[in-house]
PDB file of C-alpha atoms and ligand atoms in Angstrom:
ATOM      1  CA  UNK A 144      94.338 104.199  96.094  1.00  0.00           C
ATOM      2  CA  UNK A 145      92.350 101.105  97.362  1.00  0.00           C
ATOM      3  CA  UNK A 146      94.540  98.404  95.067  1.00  0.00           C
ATOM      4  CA  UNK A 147      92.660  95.658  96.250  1.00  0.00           C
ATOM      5  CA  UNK A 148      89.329  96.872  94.669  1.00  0.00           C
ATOM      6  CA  UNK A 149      90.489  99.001  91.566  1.00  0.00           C
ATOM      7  CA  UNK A 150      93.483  99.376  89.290  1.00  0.00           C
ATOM      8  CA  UNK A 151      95.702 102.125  89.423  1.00  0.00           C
ATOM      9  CA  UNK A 152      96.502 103.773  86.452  1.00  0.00           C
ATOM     10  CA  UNK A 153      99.078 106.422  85.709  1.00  0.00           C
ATOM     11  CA  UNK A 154      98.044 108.431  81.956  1.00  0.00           C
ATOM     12  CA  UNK A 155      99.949 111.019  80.465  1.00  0.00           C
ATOM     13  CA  UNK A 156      98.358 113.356  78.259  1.00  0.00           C
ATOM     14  CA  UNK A 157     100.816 114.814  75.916  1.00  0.00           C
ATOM     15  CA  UNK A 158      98.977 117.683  74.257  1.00  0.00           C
ATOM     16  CA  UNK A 159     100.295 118.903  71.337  1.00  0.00           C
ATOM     17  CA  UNK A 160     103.417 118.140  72.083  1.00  0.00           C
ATOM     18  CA  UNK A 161     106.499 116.298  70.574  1.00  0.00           C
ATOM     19  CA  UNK A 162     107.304 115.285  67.395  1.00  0.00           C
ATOM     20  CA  UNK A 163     107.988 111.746  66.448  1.00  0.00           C
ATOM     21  CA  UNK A 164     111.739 111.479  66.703  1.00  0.00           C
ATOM     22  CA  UNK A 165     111.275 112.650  69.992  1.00  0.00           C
ATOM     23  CA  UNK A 166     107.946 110.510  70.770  1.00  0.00           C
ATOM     24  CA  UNK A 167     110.883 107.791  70.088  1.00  0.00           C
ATOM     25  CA  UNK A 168     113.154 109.703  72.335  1.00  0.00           C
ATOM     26  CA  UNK A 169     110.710 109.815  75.398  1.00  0.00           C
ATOM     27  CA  UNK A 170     109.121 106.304  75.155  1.00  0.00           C
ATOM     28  CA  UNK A 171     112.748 104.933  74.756  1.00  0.00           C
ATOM     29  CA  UNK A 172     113.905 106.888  77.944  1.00  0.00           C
ATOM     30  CA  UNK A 173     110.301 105.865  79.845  1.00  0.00           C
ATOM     31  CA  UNK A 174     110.468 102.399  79.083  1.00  0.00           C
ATOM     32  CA  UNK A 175     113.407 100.637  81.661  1.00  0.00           C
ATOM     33  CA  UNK A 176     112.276 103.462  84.063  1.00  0.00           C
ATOM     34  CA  UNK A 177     108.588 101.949  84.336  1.00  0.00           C
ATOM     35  CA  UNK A 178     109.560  98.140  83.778  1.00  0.00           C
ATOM     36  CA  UNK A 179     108.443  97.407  87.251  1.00  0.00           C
ATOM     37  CA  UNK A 180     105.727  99.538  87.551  1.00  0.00           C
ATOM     38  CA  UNK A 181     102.701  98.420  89.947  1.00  0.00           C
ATOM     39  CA  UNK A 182      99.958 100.030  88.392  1.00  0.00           C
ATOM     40  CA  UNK A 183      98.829 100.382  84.401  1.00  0.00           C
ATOM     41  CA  UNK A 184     101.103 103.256  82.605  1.00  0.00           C
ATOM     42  CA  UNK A 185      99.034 104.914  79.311  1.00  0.00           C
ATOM     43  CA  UNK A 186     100.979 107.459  76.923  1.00  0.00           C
ATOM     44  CA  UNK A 187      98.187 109.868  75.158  1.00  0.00           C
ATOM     45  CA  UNK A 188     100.188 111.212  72.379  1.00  0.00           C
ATOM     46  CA  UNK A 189      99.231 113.634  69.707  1.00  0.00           C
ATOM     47  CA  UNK A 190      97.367 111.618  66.272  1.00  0.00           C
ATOM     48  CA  UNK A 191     100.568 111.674  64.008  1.00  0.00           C
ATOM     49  CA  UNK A 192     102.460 110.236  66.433  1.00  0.00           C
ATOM     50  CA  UNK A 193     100.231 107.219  67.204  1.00  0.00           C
ATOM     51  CA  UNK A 194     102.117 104.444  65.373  1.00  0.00           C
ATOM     52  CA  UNK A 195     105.631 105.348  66.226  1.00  0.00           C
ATOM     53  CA  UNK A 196     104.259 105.205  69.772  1.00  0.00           C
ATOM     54  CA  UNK A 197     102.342 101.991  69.349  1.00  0.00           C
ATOM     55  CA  UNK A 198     105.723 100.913  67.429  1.00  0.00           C
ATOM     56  CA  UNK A 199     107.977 102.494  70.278  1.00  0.00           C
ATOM     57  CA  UNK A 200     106.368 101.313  73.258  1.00  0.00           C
ATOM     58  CA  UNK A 201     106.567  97.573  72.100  1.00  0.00           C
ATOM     59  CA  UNK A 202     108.264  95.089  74.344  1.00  0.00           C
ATOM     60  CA  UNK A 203     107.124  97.251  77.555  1.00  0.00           C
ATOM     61  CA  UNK A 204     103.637  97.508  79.522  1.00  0.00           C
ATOM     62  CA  UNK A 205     103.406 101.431  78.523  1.00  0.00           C
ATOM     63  CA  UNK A 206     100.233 101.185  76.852  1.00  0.00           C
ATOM     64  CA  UNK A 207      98.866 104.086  73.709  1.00  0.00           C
ATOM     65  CA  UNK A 208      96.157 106.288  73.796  1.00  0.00           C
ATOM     66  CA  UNK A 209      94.897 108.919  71.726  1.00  0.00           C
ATOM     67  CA  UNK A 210      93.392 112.703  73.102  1.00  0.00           C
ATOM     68  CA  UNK A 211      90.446 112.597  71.417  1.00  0.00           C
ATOM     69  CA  UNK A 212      88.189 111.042  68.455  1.00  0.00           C
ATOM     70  CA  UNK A 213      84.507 111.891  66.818  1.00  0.00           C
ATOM     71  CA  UNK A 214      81.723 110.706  67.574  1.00  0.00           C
ATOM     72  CA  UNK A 215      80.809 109.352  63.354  1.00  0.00           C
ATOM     73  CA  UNK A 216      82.538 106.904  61.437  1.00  0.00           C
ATOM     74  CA  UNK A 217      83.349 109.084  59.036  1.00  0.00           C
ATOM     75  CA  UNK A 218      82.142 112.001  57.226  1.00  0.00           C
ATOM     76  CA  UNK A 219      82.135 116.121  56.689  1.00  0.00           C
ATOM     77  CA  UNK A 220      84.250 116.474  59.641  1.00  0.00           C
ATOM     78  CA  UNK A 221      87.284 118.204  58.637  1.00  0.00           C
ATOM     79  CA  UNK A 222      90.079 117.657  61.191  1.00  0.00           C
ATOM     80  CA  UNK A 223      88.233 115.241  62.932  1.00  0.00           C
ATOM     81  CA  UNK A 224      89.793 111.536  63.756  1.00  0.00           C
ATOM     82  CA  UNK A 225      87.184 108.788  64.062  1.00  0.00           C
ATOM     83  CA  UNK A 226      87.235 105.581  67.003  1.00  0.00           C
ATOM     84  CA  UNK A 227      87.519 103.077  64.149  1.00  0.00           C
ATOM     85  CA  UNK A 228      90.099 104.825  62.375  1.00  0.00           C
ATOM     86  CA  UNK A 229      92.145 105.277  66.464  1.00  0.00           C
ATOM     87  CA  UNK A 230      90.876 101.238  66.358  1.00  0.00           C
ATOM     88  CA  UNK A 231      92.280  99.928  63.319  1.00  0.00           C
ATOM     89  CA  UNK A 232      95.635 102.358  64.112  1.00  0.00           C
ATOM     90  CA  UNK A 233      95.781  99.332  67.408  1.00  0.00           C
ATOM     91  CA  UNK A 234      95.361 102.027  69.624  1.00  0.00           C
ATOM     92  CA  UNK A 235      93.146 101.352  73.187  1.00  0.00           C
ATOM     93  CA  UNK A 236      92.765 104.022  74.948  1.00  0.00           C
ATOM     94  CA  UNK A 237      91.410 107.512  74.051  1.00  0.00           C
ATOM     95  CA  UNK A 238      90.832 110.603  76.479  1.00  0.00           C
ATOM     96  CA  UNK A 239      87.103 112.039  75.823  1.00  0.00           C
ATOM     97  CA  UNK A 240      86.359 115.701  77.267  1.00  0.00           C
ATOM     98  CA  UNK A 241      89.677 117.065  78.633  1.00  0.00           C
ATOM     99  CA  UNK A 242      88.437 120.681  79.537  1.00  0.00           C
ATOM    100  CA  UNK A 243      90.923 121.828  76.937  1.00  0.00           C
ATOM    101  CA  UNK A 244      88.688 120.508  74.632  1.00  0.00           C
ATOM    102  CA  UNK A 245      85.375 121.700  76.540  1.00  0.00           C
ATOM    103  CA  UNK A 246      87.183 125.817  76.658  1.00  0.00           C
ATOM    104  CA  UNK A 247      88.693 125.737  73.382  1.00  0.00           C
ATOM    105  CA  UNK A 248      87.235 123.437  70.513  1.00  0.00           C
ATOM    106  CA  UNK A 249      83.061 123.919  71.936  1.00  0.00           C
ATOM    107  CA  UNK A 250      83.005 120.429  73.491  1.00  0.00           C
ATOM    108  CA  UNK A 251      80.187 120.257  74.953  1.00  0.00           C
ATOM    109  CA  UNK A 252      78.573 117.417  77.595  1.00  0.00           C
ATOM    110  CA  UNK A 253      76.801 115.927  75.019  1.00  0.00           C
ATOM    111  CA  UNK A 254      78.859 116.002  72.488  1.00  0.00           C
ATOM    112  CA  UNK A 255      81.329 114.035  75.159  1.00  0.00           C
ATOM    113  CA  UNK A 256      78.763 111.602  75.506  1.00  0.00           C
ATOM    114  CA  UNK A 257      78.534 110.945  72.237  1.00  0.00           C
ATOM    115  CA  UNK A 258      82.051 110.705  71.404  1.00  0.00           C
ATOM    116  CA  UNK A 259      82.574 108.078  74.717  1.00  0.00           C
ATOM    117  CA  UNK A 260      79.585 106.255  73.335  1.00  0.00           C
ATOM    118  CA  UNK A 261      81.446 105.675  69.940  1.00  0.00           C
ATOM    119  CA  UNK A 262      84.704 104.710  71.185  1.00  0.00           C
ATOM    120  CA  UNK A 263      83.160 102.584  73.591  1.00  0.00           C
ATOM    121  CA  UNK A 264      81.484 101.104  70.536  1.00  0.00           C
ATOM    122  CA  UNK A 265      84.782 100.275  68.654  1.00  0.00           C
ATOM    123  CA  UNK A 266      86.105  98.721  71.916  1.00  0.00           C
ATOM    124  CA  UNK A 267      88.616 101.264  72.933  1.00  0.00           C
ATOM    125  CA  UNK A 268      89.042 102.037  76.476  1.00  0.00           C
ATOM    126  CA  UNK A 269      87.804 105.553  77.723  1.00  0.00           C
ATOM    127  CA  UNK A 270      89.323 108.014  80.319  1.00  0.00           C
ATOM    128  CA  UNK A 271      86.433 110.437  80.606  1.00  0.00           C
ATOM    129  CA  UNK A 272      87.504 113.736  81.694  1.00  0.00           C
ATOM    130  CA  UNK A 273      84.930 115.821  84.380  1.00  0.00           C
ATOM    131  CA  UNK A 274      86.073 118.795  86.286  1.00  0.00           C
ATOM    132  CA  UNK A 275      84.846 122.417  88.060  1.00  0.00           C
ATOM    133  CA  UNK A 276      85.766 125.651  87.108  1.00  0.00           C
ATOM    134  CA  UNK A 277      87.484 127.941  89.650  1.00  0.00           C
ATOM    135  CA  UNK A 278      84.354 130.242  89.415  1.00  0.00           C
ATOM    136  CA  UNK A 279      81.836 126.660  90.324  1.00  0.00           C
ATOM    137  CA  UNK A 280      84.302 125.597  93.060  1.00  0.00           C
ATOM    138  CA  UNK A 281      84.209 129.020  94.707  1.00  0.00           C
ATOM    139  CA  UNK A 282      80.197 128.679  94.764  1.00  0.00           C
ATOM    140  CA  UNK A 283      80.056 125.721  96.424  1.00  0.00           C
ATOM    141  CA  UNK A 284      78.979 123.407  93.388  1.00  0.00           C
ATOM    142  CA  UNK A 285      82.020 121.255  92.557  1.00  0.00           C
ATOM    143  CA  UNK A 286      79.899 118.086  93.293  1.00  0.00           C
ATOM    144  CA  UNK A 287      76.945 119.188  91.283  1.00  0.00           C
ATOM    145  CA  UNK A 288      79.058 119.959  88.319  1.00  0.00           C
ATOM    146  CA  UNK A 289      81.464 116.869  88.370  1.00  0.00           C
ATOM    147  CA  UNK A 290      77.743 114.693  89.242  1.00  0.00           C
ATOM    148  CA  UNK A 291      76.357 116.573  86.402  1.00  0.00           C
ATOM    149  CA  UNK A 292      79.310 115.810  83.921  1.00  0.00           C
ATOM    150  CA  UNK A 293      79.406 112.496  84.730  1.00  0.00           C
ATOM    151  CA  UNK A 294      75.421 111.507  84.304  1.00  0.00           C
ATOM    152  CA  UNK A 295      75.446 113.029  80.783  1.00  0.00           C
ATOM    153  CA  UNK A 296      78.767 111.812  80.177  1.00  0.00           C
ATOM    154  CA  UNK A 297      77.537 108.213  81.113  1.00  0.00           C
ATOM    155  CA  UNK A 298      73.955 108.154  79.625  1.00  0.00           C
ATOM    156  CA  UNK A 299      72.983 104.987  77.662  1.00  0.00           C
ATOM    157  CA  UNK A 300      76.155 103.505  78.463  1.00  0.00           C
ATOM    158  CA  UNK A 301      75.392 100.034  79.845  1.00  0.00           C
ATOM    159  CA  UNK A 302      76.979  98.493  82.732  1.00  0.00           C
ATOM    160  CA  UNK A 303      78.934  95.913  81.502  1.00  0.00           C
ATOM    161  CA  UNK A 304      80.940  98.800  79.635  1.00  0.00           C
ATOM    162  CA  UNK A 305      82.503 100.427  82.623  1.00  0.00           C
ATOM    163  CA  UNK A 306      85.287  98.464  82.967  1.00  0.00           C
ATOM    164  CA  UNK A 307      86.328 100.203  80.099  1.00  0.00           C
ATOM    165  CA  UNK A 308      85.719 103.514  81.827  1.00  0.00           C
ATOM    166  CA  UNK A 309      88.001 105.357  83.782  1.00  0.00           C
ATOM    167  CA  UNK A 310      87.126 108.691  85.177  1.00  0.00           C
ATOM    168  CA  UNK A 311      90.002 111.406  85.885  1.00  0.00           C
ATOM    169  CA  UNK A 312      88.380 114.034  87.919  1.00  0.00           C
ATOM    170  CA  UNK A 313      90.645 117.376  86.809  1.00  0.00           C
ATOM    171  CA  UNK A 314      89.932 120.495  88.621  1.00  0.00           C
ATOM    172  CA  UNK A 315      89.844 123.224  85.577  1.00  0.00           C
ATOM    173  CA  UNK A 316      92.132 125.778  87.464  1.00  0.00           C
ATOM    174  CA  UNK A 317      94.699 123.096  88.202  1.00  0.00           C
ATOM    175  CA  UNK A 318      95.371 122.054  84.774  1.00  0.00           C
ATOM    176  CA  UNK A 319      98.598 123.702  83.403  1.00  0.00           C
ATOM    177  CA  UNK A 320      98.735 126.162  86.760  1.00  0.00           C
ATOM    178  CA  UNK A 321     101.106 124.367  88.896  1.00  0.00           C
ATOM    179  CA  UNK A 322      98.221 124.754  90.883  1.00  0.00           C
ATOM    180  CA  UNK A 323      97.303 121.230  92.958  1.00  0.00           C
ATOM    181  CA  UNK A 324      93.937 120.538  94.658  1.00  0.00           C
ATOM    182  CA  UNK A 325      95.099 119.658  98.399  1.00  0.00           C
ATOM    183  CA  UNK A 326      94.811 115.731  98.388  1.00  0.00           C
ATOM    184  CA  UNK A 327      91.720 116.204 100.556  1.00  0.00           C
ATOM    185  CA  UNK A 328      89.752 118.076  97.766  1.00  0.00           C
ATOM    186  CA  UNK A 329      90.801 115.478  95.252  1.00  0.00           C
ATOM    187  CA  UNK A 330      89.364 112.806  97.590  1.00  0.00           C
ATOM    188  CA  UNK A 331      86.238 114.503  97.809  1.00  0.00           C
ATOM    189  CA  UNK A 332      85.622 114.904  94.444  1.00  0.00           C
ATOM    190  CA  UNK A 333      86.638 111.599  93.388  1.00  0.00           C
ATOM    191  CA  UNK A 334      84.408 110.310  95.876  1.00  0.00           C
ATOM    192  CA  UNK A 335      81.552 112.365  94.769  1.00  0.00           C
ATOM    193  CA  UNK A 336      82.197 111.025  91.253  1.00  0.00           C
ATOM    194  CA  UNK A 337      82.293 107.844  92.431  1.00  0.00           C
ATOM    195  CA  UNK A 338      78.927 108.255  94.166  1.00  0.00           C
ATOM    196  CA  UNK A 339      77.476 109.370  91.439  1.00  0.00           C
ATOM    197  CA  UNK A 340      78.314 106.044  89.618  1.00  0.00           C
ATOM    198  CA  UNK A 341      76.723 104.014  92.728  1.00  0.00           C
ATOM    199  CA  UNK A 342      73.708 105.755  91.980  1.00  0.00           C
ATOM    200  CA  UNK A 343      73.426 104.571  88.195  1.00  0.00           C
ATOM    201  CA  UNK A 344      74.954 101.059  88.654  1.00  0.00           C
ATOM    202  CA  UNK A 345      75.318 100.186  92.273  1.00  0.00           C
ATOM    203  CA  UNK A 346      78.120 100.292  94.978  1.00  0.00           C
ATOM    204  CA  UNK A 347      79.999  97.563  93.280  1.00  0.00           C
ATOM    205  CA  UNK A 348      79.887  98.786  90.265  1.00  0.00           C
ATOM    206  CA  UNK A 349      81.679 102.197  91.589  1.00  0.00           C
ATOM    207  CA  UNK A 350      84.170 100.667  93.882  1.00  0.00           C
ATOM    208  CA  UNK A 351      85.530  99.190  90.833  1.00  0.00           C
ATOM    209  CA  UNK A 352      85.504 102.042  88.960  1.00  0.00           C
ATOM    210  CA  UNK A 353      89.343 103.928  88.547  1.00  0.00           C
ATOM    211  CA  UNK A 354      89.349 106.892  89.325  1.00  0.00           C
ATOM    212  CA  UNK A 355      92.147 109.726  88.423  1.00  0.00           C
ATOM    213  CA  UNK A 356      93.185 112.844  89.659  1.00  0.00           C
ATOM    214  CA  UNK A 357      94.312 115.556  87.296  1.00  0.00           C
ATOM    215  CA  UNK A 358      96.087 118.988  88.190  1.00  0.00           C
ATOM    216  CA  UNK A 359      99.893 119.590  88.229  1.00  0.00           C
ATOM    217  CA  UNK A 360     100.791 116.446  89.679  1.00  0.00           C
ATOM    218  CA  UNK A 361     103.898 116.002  89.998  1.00  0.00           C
ATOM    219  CA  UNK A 362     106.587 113.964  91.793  1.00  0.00           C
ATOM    220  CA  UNK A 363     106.778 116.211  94.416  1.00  0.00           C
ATOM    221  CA  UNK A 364     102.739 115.721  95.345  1.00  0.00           C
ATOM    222  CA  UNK A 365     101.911 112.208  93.670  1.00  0.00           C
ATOM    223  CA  UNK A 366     102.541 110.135  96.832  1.00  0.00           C
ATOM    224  CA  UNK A 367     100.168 112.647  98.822  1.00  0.00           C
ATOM    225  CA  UNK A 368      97.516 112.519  96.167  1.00  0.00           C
ATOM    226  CA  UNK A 369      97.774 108.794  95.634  1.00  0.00           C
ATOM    227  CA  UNK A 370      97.512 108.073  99.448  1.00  0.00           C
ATOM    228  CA  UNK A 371      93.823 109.272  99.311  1.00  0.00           C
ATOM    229  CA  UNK A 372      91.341 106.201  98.823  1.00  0.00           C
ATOM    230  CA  UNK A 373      89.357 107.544  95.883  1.00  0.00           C
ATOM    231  CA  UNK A 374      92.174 108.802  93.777  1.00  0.00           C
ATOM    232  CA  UNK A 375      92.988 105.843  91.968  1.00  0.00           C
ATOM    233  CA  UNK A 376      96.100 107.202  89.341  1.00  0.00           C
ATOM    234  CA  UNK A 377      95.986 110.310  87.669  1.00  0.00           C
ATOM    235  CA  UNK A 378      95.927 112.089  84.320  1.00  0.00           C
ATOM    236  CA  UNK A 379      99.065 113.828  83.851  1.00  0.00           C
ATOM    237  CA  UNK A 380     100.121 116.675  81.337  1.00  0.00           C
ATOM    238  CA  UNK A 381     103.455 118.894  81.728  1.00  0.00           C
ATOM    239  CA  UNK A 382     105.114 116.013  84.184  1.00  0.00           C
ATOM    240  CA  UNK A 383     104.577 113.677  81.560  1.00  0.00           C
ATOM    241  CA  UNK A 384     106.765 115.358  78.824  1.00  0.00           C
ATOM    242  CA  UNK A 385     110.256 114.136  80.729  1.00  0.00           C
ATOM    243  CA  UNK A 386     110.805 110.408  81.061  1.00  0.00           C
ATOM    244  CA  UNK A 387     112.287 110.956  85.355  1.00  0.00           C
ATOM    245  CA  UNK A 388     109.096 113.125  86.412  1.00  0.00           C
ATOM    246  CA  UNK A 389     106.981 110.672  84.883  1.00  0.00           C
ATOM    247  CA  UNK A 390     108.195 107.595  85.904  1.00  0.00           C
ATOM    248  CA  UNK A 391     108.532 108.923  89.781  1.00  0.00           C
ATOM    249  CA  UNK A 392     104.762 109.101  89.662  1.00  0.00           C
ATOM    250  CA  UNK A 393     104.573 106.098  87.891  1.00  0.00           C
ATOM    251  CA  UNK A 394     106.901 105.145  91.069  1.00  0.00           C
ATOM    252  CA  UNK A 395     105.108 106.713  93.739  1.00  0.00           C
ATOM    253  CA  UNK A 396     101.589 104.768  91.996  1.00  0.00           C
ATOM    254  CA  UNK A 397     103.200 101.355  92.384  1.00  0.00           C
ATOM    255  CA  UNK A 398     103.927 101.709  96.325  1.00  0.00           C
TER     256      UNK A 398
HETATM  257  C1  LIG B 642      96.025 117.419  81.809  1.00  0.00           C
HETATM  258  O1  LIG B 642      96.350 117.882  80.726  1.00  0.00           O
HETATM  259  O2  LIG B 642      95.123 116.577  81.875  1.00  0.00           O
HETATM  260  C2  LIG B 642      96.730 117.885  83.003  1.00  0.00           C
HETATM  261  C3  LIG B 642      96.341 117.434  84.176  1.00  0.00           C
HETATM  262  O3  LIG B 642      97.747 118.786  82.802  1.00  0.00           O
HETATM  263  P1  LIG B 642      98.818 119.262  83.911  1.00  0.00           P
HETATM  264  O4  LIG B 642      99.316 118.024  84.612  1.00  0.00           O
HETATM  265  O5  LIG B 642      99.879 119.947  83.122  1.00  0.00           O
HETATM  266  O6  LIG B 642      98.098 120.164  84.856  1.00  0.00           O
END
């Protein structure tokens, strides 16, 4: 983390997971445990349990987000959620291309870009989601694929919109494996990605860019990750379903 260039920010991405008694539960536990946190804290929670979040997490810096939204206002698009409906909910953030989305639901780059391009458009804040498979690492092309992801991800999106951008680099094969890229690969990545961004809107541009790892972190490997200059937070999943694990990232962020 370089804190005196870019924000850290700790996300957890809930999945479908947890009902809203114990959405209540969890942000209730979270909230003394991250009152001093040093970095931003974001909850992505499953759609129904948006408002008790937004409801739950009042008082606090803990901060909602939703996993996903469509690209249209509205429309034919049965069990879709749109950014102005996530908008008018009070909800800011929204994750856009998690690879669970990409391997199971047919999200594709485009259609990323056009969803990041929408919520953009109703103001939320994005945490775009770019990541190799275990197959593109072993041949060598991590950097073209997360480069890749992130030019398509990013077209037509002007400049002044990435500080609503963050970018949380997740290795597919790490996500849900207890499997952790070393911190060096993270680094790497995150500073390909964050090349990348130079390239479309200049150096300064990138170095203010945040910039998340995602991948079984946990508390045992935050502080490692977190030590590397690009990784700037990260996107968490299973660690993010008990208030303690959590918050000790949340912990090990604020150093
Ligand atoms: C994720 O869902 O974005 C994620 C990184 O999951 P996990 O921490 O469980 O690997």
């Amino acid at each position: 983390m370089k804190k005196s260039l870019r924000k850290a920010v700790i996300a957890g991405n809930w999945k479908m997971n947890k009902n809203r008694a114990e959405t209540k539960t969890l942000i209730s536990e979270l909230k003394p445990l991250v009152k001093n946190a040093d970095c931003e804290v974001i909850v992505c929670v499953p759609f129904t349990d948006l408002e008790t979040a937004l409801d739950a997490v009042k008082g606090s810096k803990i901060k909602v987000g939703a996993q996903n939204c469509h690209f249209a206002p509205s429309g034919a698009f049965t069990g879709e959620v749109s950014a102005d409906m996530l908008k008018e909910l009070g909800v800011k953030y929204v994750i856009i291309g998690h690879s669970e989305r990409r391997q199971y639901f047919g999200e594709t780059d485009i259609t990323v870009n056009k969803r990041l391009t929408a919520a953009l458009a109703q103001g939320l804040k994005v945490i775009l989601c770019v990541g190799e498979l275990l197959e593109q690492r072993e041949l060598g092309i991590t950097g073209e694929i997360c480069s890749m992801q992130t030019k398509i991800a990013l077209t037509g999106v002007d400049a002044a919109d990435l500080k609503n951008i963050i970018i949380a680099y997740e290795p597919v094969w790490a996500i849900g494996t207890g499997k952790t890229a070393t911190a060096e690969q993270a680094d790497e990545a995150c500073g390909i990605i964050r090349s990348t961004v130079a390239s479309l809107y200049g150096k300064k541009a990138a170095n203010a860019l945040t910039i998340q790892y995602g991948g079984s972190m946990n508390p045992k490997n935050a502080a490692e990750l977190l030590s590397k200059e690009n990784v700037d937070g990260g996107l968490i999943g299973g660690a993010s379903l008990k208030a303690p694990d959590f918050s000790a990232i949340v912990a090990a962020a604020s150093l």
